[in-house]
Tab-separated table of N, CA and C in Angstrom:
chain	number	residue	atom	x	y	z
A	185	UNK	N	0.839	-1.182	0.000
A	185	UNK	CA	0.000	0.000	0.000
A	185	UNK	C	0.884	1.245	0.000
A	186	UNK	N	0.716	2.163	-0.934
A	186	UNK	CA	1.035	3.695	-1.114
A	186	UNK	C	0.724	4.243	0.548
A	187	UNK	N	1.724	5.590	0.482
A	187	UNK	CA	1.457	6.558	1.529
A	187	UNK	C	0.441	7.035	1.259
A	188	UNK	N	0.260	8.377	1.617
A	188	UNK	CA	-0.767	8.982	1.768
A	188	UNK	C	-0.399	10.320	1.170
A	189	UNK	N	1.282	10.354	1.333
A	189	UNK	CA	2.046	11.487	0.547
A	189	UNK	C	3.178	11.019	-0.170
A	190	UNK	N	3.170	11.384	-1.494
A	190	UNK	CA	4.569	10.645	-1.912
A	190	UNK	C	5.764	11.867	-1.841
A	191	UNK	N	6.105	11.096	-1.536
A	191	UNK	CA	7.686	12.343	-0.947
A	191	UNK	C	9.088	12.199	-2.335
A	192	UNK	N	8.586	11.615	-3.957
A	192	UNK	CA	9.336	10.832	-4.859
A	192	UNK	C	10.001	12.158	-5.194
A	193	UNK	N	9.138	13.617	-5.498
A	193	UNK	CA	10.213	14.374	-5.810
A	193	UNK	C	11.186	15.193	-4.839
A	194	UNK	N	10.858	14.809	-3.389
A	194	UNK	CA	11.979	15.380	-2.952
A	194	UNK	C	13.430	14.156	-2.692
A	195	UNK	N	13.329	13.238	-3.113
A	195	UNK	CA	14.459	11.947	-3.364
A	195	UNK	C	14.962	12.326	-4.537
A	196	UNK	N	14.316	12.999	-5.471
A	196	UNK	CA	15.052	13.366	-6.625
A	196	UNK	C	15.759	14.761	-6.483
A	197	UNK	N	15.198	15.814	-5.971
A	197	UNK	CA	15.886	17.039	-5.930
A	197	UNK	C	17.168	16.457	-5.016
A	198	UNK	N	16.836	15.636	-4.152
A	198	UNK	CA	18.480	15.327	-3.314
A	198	UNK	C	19.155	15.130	-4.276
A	199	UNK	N	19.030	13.967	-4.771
A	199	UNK	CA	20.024	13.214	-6.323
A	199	UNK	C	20.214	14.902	-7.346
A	200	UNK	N	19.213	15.718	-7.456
A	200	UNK	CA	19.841	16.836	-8.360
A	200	UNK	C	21.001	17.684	-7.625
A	201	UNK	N	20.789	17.485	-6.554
A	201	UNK	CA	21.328	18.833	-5.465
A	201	UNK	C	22.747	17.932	-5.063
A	202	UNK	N	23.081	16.605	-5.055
A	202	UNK	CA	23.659	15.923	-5.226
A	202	UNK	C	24.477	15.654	-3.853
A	203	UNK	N	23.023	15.341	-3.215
A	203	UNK	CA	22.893	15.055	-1.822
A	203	UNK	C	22.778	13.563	-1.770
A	204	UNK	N	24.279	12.813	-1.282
A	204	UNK	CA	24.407	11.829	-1.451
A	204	UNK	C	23.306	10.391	-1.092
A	205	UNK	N	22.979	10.746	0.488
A	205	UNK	CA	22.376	9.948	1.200
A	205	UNK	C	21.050	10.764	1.819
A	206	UNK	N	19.883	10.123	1.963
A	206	UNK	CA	18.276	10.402	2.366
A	206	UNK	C	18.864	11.101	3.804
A	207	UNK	N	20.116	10.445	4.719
A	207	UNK	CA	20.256	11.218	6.325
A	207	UNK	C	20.999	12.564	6.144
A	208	UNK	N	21.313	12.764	5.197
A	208	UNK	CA	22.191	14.048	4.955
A	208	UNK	C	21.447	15.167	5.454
A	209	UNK	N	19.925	14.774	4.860
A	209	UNK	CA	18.720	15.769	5.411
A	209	UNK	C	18.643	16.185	6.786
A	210	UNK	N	19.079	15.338	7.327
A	210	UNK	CA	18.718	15.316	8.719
A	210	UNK	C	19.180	16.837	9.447
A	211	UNK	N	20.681	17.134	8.885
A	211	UNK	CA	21.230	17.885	9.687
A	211	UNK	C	21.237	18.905	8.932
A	212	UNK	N	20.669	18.767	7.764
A	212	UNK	CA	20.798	19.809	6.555
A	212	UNK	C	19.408	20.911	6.729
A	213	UNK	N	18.952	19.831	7.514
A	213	UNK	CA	17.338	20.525	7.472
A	213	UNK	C	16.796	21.448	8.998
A	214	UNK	N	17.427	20.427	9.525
A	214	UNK	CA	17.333	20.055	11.130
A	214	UNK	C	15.910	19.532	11.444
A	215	UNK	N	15.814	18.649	10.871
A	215	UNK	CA	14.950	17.601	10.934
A	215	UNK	C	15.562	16.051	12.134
A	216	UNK	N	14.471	15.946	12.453
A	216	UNK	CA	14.317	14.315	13.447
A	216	UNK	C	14.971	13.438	12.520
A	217	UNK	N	14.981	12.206	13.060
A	217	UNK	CA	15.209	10.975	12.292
A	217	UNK	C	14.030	10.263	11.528
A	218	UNK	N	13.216	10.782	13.134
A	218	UNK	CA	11.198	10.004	13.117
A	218	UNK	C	10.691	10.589	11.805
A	219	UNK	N	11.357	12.019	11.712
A	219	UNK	CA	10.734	12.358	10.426
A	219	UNK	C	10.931	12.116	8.967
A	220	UNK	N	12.545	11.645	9.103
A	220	UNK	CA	12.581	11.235	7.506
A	220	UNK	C	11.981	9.745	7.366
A	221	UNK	N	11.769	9.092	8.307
A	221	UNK	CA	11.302	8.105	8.538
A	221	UNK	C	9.810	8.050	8.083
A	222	UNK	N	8.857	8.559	8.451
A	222	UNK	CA	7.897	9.204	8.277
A	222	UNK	C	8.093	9.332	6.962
A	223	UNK	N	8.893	10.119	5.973
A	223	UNK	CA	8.700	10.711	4.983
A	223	UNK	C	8.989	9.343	4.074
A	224	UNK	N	10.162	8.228	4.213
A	224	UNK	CA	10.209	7.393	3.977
A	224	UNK	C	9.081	6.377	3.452
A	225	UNK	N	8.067	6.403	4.272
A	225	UNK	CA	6.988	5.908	5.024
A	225	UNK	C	6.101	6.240	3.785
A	226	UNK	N	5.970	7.694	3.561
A	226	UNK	CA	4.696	8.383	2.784
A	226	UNK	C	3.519	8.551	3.395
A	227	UNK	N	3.974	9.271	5.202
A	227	UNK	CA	3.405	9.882	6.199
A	227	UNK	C	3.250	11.093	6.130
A	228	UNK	N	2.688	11.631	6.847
A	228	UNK	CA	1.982	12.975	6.887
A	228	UNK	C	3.267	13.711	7.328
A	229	UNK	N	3.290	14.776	7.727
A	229	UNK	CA	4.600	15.467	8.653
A	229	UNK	C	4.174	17.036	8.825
A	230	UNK	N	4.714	17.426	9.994
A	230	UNK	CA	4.187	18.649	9.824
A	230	UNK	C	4.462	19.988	9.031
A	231	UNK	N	4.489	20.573	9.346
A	231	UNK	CA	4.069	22.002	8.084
A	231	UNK	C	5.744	22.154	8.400
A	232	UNK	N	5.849	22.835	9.565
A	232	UNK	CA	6.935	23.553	9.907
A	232	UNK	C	8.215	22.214	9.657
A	233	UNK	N	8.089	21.290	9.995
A	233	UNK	CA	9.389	20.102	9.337
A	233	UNK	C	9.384	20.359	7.377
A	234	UNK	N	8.076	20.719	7.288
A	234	UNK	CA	8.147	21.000	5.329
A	234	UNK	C	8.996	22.099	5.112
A	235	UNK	N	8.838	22.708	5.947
A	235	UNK	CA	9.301	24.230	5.862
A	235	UNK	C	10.474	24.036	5.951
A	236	UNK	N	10.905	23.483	7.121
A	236	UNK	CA	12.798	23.309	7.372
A	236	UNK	C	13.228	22.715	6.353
A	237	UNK	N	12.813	21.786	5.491
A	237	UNK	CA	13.209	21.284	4.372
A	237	UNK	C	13.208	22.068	2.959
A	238	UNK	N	12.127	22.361	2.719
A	238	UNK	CA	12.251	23.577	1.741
A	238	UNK	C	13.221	24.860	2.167
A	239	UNK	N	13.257	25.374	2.843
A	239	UNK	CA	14.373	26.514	3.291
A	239	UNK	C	15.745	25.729	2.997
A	240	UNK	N	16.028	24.665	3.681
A	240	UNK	CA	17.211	23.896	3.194
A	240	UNK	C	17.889	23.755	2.003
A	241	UNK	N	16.401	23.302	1.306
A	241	UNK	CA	16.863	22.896	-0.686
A	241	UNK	C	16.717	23.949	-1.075
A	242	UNK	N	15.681	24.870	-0.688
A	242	UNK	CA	15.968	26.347	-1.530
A	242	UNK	C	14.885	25.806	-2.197
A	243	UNK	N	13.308	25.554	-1.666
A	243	UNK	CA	12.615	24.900	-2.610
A	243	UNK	C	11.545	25.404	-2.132
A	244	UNK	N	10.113	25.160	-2.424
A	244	UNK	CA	8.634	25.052	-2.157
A	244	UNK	C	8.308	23.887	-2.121
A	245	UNK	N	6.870	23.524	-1.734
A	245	UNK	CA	6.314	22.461	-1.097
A	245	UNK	C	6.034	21.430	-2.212
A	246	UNK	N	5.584	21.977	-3.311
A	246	UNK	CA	4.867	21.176	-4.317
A	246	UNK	C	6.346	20.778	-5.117
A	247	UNK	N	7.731	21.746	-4.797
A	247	UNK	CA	8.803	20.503	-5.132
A	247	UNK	C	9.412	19.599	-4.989
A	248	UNK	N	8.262	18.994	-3.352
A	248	UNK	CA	9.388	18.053	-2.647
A	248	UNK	C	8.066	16.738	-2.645
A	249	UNK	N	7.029	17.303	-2.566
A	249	UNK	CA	5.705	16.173	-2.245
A	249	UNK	C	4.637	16.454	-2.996
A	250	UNK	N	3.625	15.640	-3.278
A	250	UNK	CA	2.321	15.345	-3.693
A	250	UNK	C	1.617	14.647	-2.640
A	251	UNK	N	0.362	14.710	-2.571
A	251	UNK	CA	-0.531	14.290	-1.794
A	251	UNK	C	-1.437	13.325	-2.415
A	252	UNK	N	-1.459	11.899	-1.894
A	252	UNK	CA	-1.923	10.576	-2.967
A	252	UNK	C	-3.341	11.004	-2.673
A	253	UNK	N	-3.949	11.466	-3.467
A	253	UNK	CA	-5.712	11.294	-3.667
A	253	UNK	C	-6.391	10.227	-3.819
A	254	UNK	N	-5.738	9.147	-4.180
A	254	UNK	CA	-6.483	8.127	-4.317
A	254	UNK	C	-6.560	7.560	-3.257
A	255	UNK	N	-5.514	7.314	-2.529
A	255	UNK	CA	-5.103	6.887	-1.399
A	255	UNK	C	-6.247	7.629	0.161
A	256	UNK	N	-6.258	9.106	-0.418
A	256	UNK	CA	-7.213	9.647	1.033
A	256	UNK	C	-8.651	9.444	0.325
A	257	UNK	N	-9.056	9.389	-0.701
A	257	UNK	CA	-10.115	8.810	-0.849
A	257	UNK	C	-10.879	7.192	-0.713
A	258	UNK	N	-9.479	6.464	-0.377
A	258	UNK	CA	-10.088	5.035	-0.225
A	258	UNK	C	-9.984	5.301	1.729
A	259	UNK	N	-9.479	6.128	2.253
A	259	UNK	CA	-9.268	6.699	3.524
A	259	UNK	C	-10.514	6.584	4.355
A	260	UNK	N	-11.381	8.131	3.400
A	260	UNK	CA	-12.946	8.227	3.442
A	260	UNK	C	-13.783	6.875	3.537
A	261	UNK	N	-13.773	5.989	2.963
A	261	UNK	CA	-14.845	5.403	2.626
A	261	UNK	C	-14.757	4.492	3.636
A	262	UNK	N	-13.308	3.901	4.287
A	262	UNK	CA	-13.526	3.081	5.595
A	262	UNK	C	-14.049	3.614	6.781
């Protein structure tokens, strides 16, 4: 089963930005562990952890994640 958020283009801006490893973030961002974990995951996370990450890459939100619709719509119906 898919997340709920796919986090695919911010794994790629790392690889553009040529950010070797997914933990690099960690300290780059000042982000948790729980959270790349989470992001790993294709968990929710909060605003302000989006934020530390975008300020980091020098990015906006819609360049790092998408939000699976299909996924919160099969959400609804259980």
């Amino acid at each position: 089963m898919e997340g709920q958020v796919d986090y695919k283009k911010l794994w790629k801006l790392l690889i553009d930005k040529d950010i070797k490893k997914k933990t690099d973030l960690i300290p780059l961002a000042g982000i948790s562990t729980n959270i790349l974990a989470k992001m790993n995951k294709g968990e929710f996370v909060s605003m302000e952890s989006i934020q530390k990450v975008c300020k980091a890459l020098d990015c906006d939100v819609g360049d790092i994640c998408v939000i699976n619709k299909r996924e919160m719509c099969e959400d609804q119906k259980n």
